Short mmCIF file of C-alpha atoms and ligand atoms in Angstrom, two decimals:
data_model
loop_
_atom_site.label_atom_id
_atom_site.label_comp_id
_atom_site.label_asym_id
_atom_site.label_seq_id
_atom_site.Cartn_x
_atom_site.Cartn_y
_atom_site.Cartn_z
CA MET A 1 0.03 0.00 -0.01
CA GLY A 2 2.77 2.41 1.05
CA ARG A 3 4.66 1.63 -2.18
CA ALA A 4 1.55 2.28 -4.29
CA LEU A 5 1.03 5.64 -2.62
CA LEU A 6 4.69 6.61 -3.21
CA SER A 7 4.49 5.82 -6.91
CA TYR A 8 1.19 7.71 -7.16
CA ALA A 9 2.78 10.81 -5.68
CA ALA A 10 5.74 10.58 -8.01
CA MET A 11 3.52 10.44 -11.01
CA ASP A 12 1.54 13.44 -9.78
CA GLU A 13 4.64 15.70 -10.02
CA VAL A 14 5.10 14.77 -13.64
CA ALA A 15 1.46 15.47 -14.16
CA SER A 16 1.28 19.06 -13.02
CA SER A 17 3.54 20.26 -15.82
CA ALA A 18 2.40 17.81 -18.46
CA HIS A 19 -1.04 19.31 -19.05
CA PRO A 20 -1.17 23.00 -18.28
CA ASP A 21 -4.31 23.33 -20.42
CA PRO A 22 -7.47 24.42 -18.58
CA VAL A 23 -10.13 21.82 -18.06
CA ALA A 24 -13.60 22.85 -19.26
CA VAL A 25 -16.22 22.41 -16.50
CA VAL A 26 -19.97 22.47 -16.96
CA ASP A 27 -21.85 22.88 -13.66
CA ASP A 28 -24.68 25.00 -12.35
CA LEU A 29 -26.52 25.17 -9.01
CA ARG A 30 -29.80 25.24 -10.90
CA PHE A 31 -29.30 21.48 -11.56
CA ASP A 32 -30.03 20.99 -7.86
CA ALA A 33 -33.58 22.23 -8.35
CA HIS A 34 -34.36 18.87 -9.95
CA HIS A 35 -35.38 16.69 -6.98
CA ASP A 36 -38.29 14.43 -6.04
CA GLY A 37 -39.46 16.44 -3.09
CA SER A 38 -39.11 13.54 -0.62
CA GLY A 39 -35.34 13.36 -0.33
CA HIS A 40 -35.55 9.55 -0.68
CA HIS A 41 -34.84 9.10 -4.40
CA PRO A 42 -31.32 7.82 -5.26
CA GLU A 43 -31.00 10.40 -8.09
CA CYS A 44 -30.77 13.32 -5.68
CA PRO A 45 -29.05 16.73 -5.55
CA GLU A 46 -26.54 15.48 -2.99
CA ARG A 47 -24.94 13.45 -5.79
CA LEU A 48 -23.87 16.57 -7.55
CA ALA A 49 -22.48 18.00 -4.27
CA ALA A 50 -20.38 14.81 -4.00
CA ALA A 51 -19.23 15.01 -7.61
CA ARG A 52 -18.28 18.66 -7.09
CA GLU A 53 -16.23 17.82 -4.10
CA GLY A 54 -14.40 15.07 -6.01
CA LEU A 55 -13.73 17.34 -8.96
CA SER A 56 -12.47 20.12 -6.69
CA LEU A 57 -10.11 17.79 -4.85
CA GLY A 58 -8.93 16.19 -8.13
CA LEU A 59 -8.35 19.43 -10.04
CA GLY A 60 -6.83 21.35 -7.10
CA GLN A 61 -5.36 24.58 -8.29
CA ALA A 62 -5.49 23.61 -11.96
CA ALA A 63 -7.05 26.10 -14.33
CA ARG A 64 -10.68 25.65 -15.19
CA HIS A 65 -12.58 26.95 -18.15
CA ALA A 66 -16.12 27.44 -16.87
CA VAL A 67 -18.71 26.70 -19.50
CA PRO A 68 -21.83 28.56 -18.33
CA PRO A 69 -24.89 26.45 -19.09
CA ARG A 70 -27.59 27.90 -21.34
CA GLU A 71 -30.84 26.32 -22.40
CA ILE A 72 -30.66 23.92 -25.30
CA THR A 73 -32.60 25.01 -28.39
CA ALA A 74 -35.39 23.16 -30.15
CA GLY A 75 -33.22 22.70 -33.17
CA GLU A 76 -30.42 21.11 -31.18
CA LEU A 77 -32.91 18.79 -29.45
CA ALA A 78 -34.41 17.75 -32.76
CA ARG A 79 -31.10 16.13 -33.73
CA VAL A 80 -31.83 13.17 -31.43
CA HIS A 81 -35.29 13.69 -29.87
CA SER A 82 -38.65 13.79 -31.64
CA PRO A 83 -40.16 17.32 -31.57
CA HIS A 84 -43.48 15.74 -30.48
CA TYR A 85 -41.78 14.22 -27.39
CA VAL A 86 -40.05 17.49 -26.56
CA ALA A 87 -43.32 19.43 -26.81
CA ARG A 88 -45.13 16.88 -24.62
CA LEU A 89 -42.34 16.86 -22.09
CA GLN A 90 -42.15 20.64 -21.90
CA ALA A 91 -45.94 20.88 -21.33
CA ARG A 92 -45.85 18.21 -18.59
CA LEU A 93 -42.97 19.79 -16.75
CA GLY A 94 -44.87 22.98 -16.12
CA ASN A 95 -46.83 21.43 -13.26
CA GLY A 96 -45.27 21.14 -9.85
CA TYR A 97 -44.06 17.63 -8.87
CA GLY A 98 -44.90 14.38 -10.62
CA GLN A 99 -43.76 11.26 -12.35
CA LEU A 100 -42.95 10.75 -16.04
CA GLY A 101 -42.68 7.02 -15.55
CA PRO A 102 -42.24 4.50 -12.66
CA ASP A 103 -38.82 5.84 -11.72
CA THR A 104 -38.50 9.23 -13.45
CA TYR A 105 -39.77 12.18 -11.44
CA PHE A 106 -39.95 15.87 -12.02
CA SER A 107 -40.12 18.94 -9.79
CA PRO A 108 -40.76 22.69 -10.37
CA GLY A 109 -37.05 23.16 -11.29
CA THR A 110 -36.74 20.15 -13.63
CA ARG A 111 -37.44 21.77 -16.95
CA GLU A 112 -34.85 24.47 -16.45
CA ALA A 113 -32.25 22.02 -15.06
CA ALA A 114 -32.72 19.52 -17.99
CA TRP A 115 -32.56 22.21 -20.68
CA LEU A 116 -29.50 23.91 -19.06
CA ALA A 117 -27.70 20.56 -18.62
CA ALA A 118 -28.20 19.66 -22.28
CA GLY A 119 -27.26 23.15 -23.52
CA GLY A 120 -24.17 23.19 -21.32
CA VAL A 121 -22.84 19.84 -22.58
CA VAL A 122 -23.54 20.83 -26.20
CA ASP A 123 -21.48 23.98 -25.61
CA MET A 124 -18.69 21.87 -24.05
CA ALA A 125 -18.62 19.56 -27.06
CA GLN A 126 -18.50 22.55 -29.41
CA GLY A 127 -15.57 24.00 -27.43
CA LEU A 128 -13.76 20.69 -27.66
CA VAL A 129 -14.31 20.58 -31.42
CA ALA A 130 -13.27 24.19 -31.82
CA GLY A 131 -10.07 23.60 -29.87
CA THR A 132 -10.97 26.08 -27.10
CA TYR A 133 -9.90 23.38 -24.65
CA LYS A 134 -8.94 19.71 -24.95
CA ARG A 135 -10.54 18.15 -21.90
CA GLY A 136 -13.99 18.74 -20.43
CA VAL A 137 -16.13 17.41 -17.65
CA ALA A 138 -19.85 18.00 -17.31
CA LEU A 139 -21.42 17.56 -13.88
CA LEU A 140 -25.00 17.27 -14.94
CA ARG A 141 -28.39 16.44 -13.49
CA PRO A 142 -30.73 14.99 -14.61
CA PRO A 143 -28.65 12.25 -16.25
CA GLY A 144 -29.30 11.30 -19.85
CA HIS A 145 -28.25 7.95 -21.33
CA HIS A 146 -31.53 6.08 -20.88
CA ALA A 147 -33.63 8.80 -22.61
CA VAL A 148 -34.70 7.45 -26.00
CA PRO A 149 -35.76 9.60 -29.01
CA ALA A 150 -39.43 9.86 -27.93
CA ALA A 151 -39.52 9.03 -24.21
CA SER A 152 -37.91 9.68 -20.86
CA MET A 153 -36.72 6.66 -18.89
CA GLY A 154 -34.60 5.55 -15.96
CA PHE A 155 -34.15 9.01 -14.29
CA CYS A 156 -33.29 10.54 -17.71
CA LEU A 157 -35.22 13.15 -19.65
CA LEU A 158 -32.93 14.49 -22.37
CA ASN A 159 -29.98 12.42 -23.67
CA ASN A 160 -27.13 14.80 -22.79
CA VAL A 161 -24.21 12.71 -24.25
CA ALA A 162 -26.11 12.02 -27.52
CA LEU A 163 -26.93 15.70 -27.86
CA ALA A 164 -23.27 16.52 -27.40
CA ALA A 165 -22.22 13.96 -29.99
CA SER A 166 -24.85 15.20 -32.50
CA ALA A 167 -23.64 18.81 -31.96
CA ALA A 168 -20.10 17.67 -32.86
CA LEU A 169 -21.35 16.00 -35.98
CA ALA A 170 -23.22 19.19 -36.89
CA GLN A 171 -19.91 21.02 -36.67
CA GLY A 172 -18.51 18.75 -39.32
CA LEU A 173 -16.92 15.83 -37.42
CA THR A 174 -17.56 12.38 -38.98
CA ARG A 175 -16.17 10.09 -36.24
CA VAL A 176 -17.36 10.56 -32.67
CA ALA A 177 -16.89 7.77 -30.09
CA ILE A 178 -19.03 7.40 -27.00
CA VAL A 179 -17.75 5.11 -24.25
CA ASP A 180 -20.49 4.37 -21.72
CA TRP A 181 -19.07 2.88 -18.50
CA ASP A 182 -22.20 3.51 -16.40
CA VAL A 183 -23.29 0.14 -14.89
CA HIS A 184 -26.55 0.25 -16.79
CA HIS A 185 -26.73 -0.16 -20.55
CA GLY A 186 -26.94 3.18 -22.39
CA ASN A 187 -30.04 2.13 -24.35
CA GLY A 188 -31.10 5.60 -25.34
CA THR A 189 -27.74 6.54 -26.78
CA GLN A 190 -27.52 3.26 -28.61
CA ASP A 191 -30.98 3.79 -30.12
CA MET A 192 -30.05 7.22 -31.44
CA PHE A 193 -26.95 6.07 -33.30
CA TYR A 194 -27.73 2.44 -34.06
CA GLN A 195 -27.71 2.95 -37.83
CA ASP A 196 -24.98 5.58 -37.82
CA ALA A 197 -21.28 4.85 -38.50
CA ASN A 198 -20.47 8.44 -37.60
CA VAL A 199 -20.85 7.56 -33.88
CA LEU A 200 -19.11 4.52 -32.40
CA PHE A 201 -20.96 3.48 -29.29
CA THR A 202 -19.39 1.13 -26.74
CA SER A 203 -21.11 0.22 -23.49
CA LEU A 204 -19.88 -1.85 -20.50
CA HIS A 205 -22.70 -2.84 -18.20
CA GLN A 206 -24.03 -5.36 -15.78
CA TYR A 207 -26.13 -7.91 -17.65
CA PRO A 208 -28.84 -9.02 -17.36
CA PHE A 209 -29.95 -5.86 -15.52
CA TYR A 210 -31.89 -2.68 -16.00
CA PRO A 211 -32.97 -1.69 -18.71
CA GLY A 212 -32.72 -5.23 -20.18
CA THR A 213 -31.01 -4.26 -23.47
CA GLY A 214 -27.30 -4.36 -24.39
CA ALA A 215 -26.83 -7.95 -25.46
CA PRO A 216 -23.56 -8.75 -27.23
CA SER A 217 -25.47 -9.42 -30.42
CA GLU A 218 -26.59 -5.77 -30.57
CA ILE A 219 -23.89 -4.41 -32.90
CA GLY A 220 -25.81 -1.82 -34.93
CA CYS A 221 -27.75 -2.13 -38.21
CA ASP A 222 -27.68 -0.96 -41.80
CA GLY A 223 -24.85 1.53 -42.28
CA GLY A 224 -24.09 1.41 -38.59
CA THR A 225 -23.47 -2.38 -38.42
CA GLY A 226 -20.32 -2.98 -36.29
CA TYR A 227 -20.38 0.52 -34.80
CA THR A 228 -22.15 -0.54 -31.55
CA ALA A 229 -20.35 -2.73 -29.02
CA ASN A 230 -21.98 -4.17 -25.93
CA LEU A 231 -19.87 -5.71 -23.17
CA ALA A 232 -22.61 -7.47 -21.25
CA LEU A 233 -20.78 -8.33 -18.03
CA PRO A 234 -22.02 -10.62 -15.25
CA ALA A 235 -22.79 -9.23 -11.79
CA ASP A 236 -19.72 -9.19 -9.51
CA SER A 237 -17.37 -8.31 -12.32
CA GLY A 238 -14.34 -6.50 -10.95
CA PRO A 239 -11.43 -4.35 -12.06
CA GLU A 240 -9.62 -7.14 -13.99
CA THR A 241 -12.75 -7.68 -16.13
CA TYR A 242 -13.04 -4.04 -17.03
CA GLY A 243 -9.31 -4.01 -17.71
CA ALA A 244 -9.66 -6.95 -20.09
CA ALA A 245 -12.72 -5.48 -21.82
CA PHE A 246 -10.88 -2.25 -22.43
CA ARG A 247 -7.70 -3.93 -23.67
CA GLU A 248 -9.43 -6.49 -25.84
CA VAL A 249 -12.44 -4.61 -27.22
CA VAL A 250 -12.88 -0.95 -26.40
CA LEU A 251 -9.36 0.35 -27.04
CA PRO A 252 -8.69 -1.70 -30.19
CA MET A 253 -11.98 -0.51 -31.67
CA LEU A 254 -11.19 3.07 -30.82
CA ARG A 255 -7.64 2.82 -32.25
CA GLN A 256 -9.04 1.54 -35.54
CA TYR A 257 -11.91 3.99 -35.65
CA GLN A 258 -9.69 7.00 -34.84
CA PRO A 259 -12.43 9.18 -33.34
CA GLU A 260 -12.03 12.94 -33.70
CA LEU A 261 -13.72 13.29 -30.34
CA VAL A 262 -14.35 10.92 -27.44
CA LEU A 263 -17.27 11.41 -25.10
CA VAL A 264 -17.62 9.28 -21.94
CA SER A 265 -21.02 8.49 -20.39
CA ALA A 266 -19.37 8.52 -16.99
CA GLY A 267 -21.62 6.83 -14.49
CA PHE A 268 -19.96 5.57 -11.29
CA ASP A 269 -22.53 2.98 -10.24
CA ALA A 270 -20.29 -0.03 -11.10
CA HIS A 271 -18.37 0.92 -7.91
CA GLN A 272 -18.52 -1.75 -5.26
CA ARG A 273 -20.32 0.61 -2.79
CA ASP A 274 -23.16 1.46 -5.18
CA PRO A 275 -26.57 0.57 -3.74
CA LEU A 276 -28.32 -0.03 -7.06
CA ALA A 277 -25.95 -2.41 -8.85
CA SER A 278 -23.64 -5.38 -8.01
CA MET A 279 -20.27 -4.72 -9.61
CA ASN A 280 -16.95 -4.49 -7.83
CA LEU A 281 -15.03 -1.53 -9.20
CA ASP A 282 -13.02 0.77 -6.98
CA ARG A 283 -11.94 4.37 -7.41
CA GLN A 284 -8.58 3.44 -8.95
CA THR A 285 -10.31 1.51 -11.73
CA TYR A 286 -12.15 4.66 -12.83
CA GLY A 287 -8.81 6.44 -12.83
CA ALA A 288 -7.40 3.64 -15.00
CA LEU A 289 -10.24 3.71 -17.47
CA ALA A 290 -9.95 7.46 -17.81
CA SER A 291 -6.18 7.24 -18.12
CA SER A 292 -6.46 4.79 -21.00
CA LEU A 293 -8.89 6.98 -22.93
CA LEU A 294 -6.82 10.12 -22.27
CA ASP A 295 -3.72 8.33 -23.62
CA LEU A 296 -5.76 7.19 -26.63
CA VAL A 297 -6.95 10.67 -27.60
CA ASP A 298 -3.43 11.98 -27.11
CA SER A 299 -2.07 9.26 -29.38
CA LEU A 300 -4.54 10.38 -32.04
CA GLY A 301 -2.93 13.79 -31.95
CA HIS A 302 -5.91 15.90 -30.83
CA GLY A 303 -6.45 15.03 -27.17
CA ARG A 304 -10.21 15.85 -27.27
CA ILE A 305 -12.30 14.13 -24.60
CA GLY A 306 -15.36 15.05 -22.55
CA PHE A 307 -16.60 13.23 -19.48
CA VAL A 308 -20.38 13.50 -18.94
CA LEU A 309 -21.85 12.49 -15.61
CA GLU A 310 -24.57 9.78 -15.68
CA GLY A 311 -25.26 7.55 -12.65
CA GLY A 312 -23.48 6.73 -9.36
CA TYR A 313 -25.55 6.55 -6.18
CA ASP A 314 -23.12 6.12 -3.34
CA LEU A 315 -21.94 9.57 -2.44
CA TYR A 316 -18.50 8.56 -1.20
CA ALA A 317 -17.88 6.36 -4.18
CA LEU A 318 -18.99 9.11 -6.55
CA SER A 319 -16.77 11.76 -4.96
CA ASP A 320 -13.73 9.47 -4.92
CA SER A 321 -14.22 8.24 -8.42
CA VAL A 322 -14.72 11.72 -9.92
CA GLN A 323 -11.57 12.74 -8.08
CA GLU A 324 -9.62 9.95 -9.84
CA VAL A 325 -10.96 10.97 -13.26
CA ALA A 326 -10.02 14.58 -12.53
CA ARG A 327 -6.47 13.59 -11.58
CA ALA A 328 -6.21 11.58 -14.80
CA MET A 329 -7.27 14.63 -16.76
CA LEU A 330 -4.34 16.49 -15.23
CA GLY A 331 -1.89 13.80 -16.16
CA THR A 332 -1.86 11.17 -13.36
CA ARG A 333 -1.70 7.77 -15.02
CA THR A 334 -3.13 4.60 -13.52
CA GLU A 335 -2.55 1.27 -15.37
CA LEU A 336 -5.55 -0.72 -16.48
CA PRO A 337 -6.10 -3.59 -13.98
CA PHE A 338 -4.79 -6.95 -15.10
CA GLY A 339 -5.67 -10.36 -13.63
CA ARG A 340 -7.21 -13.75 -14.25
CA LEU A 341 -10.86 -13.68 -15.12
CA HIS A 342 -13.55 -16.12 -13.92
CA SER A 343 -14.87 -18.20 -16.79
CA ARG A 344 -18.26 -16.41 -16.96
CA GLU A 345 -16.58 -13.05 -17.27
CA ARG A 346 -14.16 -14.38 -19.88
CA GLN A 347 -17.11 -15.82 -21.78
CA ALA A 348 -18.98 -12.46 -21.66
CA ILE A 349 -16.02 -10.71 -23.30
CA GLU A 350 -15.68 -13.57 -25.84
CA HIS A 351 -19.34 -13.17 -26.90
CA THR A 352 -18.73 -9.54 -27.72
CA ARG A 353 -15.51 -10.35 -29.56
CA GLN A 354 -17.21 -12.98 -31.64
CA HIS A 355 -20.00 -10.63 -32.75
CA LEU A 356 -17.59 -7.89 -33.66
CA ALA A 357 -14.84 -9.98 -35.22
CA PRO A 358 -16.13 -9.53 -38.78
CA HIS A 359 -15.79 -5.74 -38.36
CA TRP A 360 -12.73 -5.14 -36.14
CA GLU A 361 -9.39 -6.78 -35.23
CA LEU A 362 -9.73 -7.61 -31.57
CA PRO A 363 -6.70 -9.33 -30.11
CA LEU A 364 -6.64 -11.21 -26.87
CA SER A 365 -4.60 -9.53 -24.17
ZN1 ZN B 401 -26.53 3.77 -14.16
#
């Protein structure tokens, strides 16, 4: 333990001079006005307080480029959501507290929070594309990756990361990668780009689990065939499984795809402390996953990456894990975990490799 801490500290010193660039940060206290009124829902404003604390500890004195949120426009929303859904949602959100579905609530501040969150992350993506900054982090509520084109779902109203990706495409990019490491399958994001080779979507998630989608056989369709990858991992998967999934599937695909921008649906509910799921990650694993993606975008020559908050329902785990991602953004490097996998975890990765083998070269690590 002592040795690990020592090497950690040594790497930090290298870090502070390696990346003097400011980190773009999207955040706004108005996101906190989205709450269920009872204080008992897991998707609560305290989550953002925890994430802010982690970001602050991780970034320390490093320069930040504040991206002030503004409301997303109807035209930007129409890139991934049906205008009919947006109109219905907007009308519904005008009325106090209520439910949009079994687990998706709204409050008087929800409409403004959702529209600001989506507008903020769109601006962050546009700043990344324009080269205003190379790294960004968006601390958003409500989260987004379950929201499908014409419905809210799973605590999500507007699909923030999909809106960011579509904004980058509108600016002229043709290859955007989304890596979704939230413990739940990013079904909404997958739906929006399932037929689209301009967005490479990879998701690592507990399976079977909510929302039920994300089987390895789901690899995209039509012109998007091969541009969706689902790592459907069994409950109890730990750091070594995520390490192998990254080395054998996610990173090789990204290297071959050569994305002009990487966006991360960064949920932290695969942490072993999370109350909603059953995975076994720790804070260092999140630092390692972030490190590998930061190295990848640097190796591509542009360094453009944005982390977008999704789930994560244990406040300590959320704070610690965001802190690790922030440190990685400043240059601290944590190696991907390596270790022997249980047979069912090895099989899960093999299923994904088999389905994608016709489209990508995916070596065993
Ligand atoms: Zn989640």
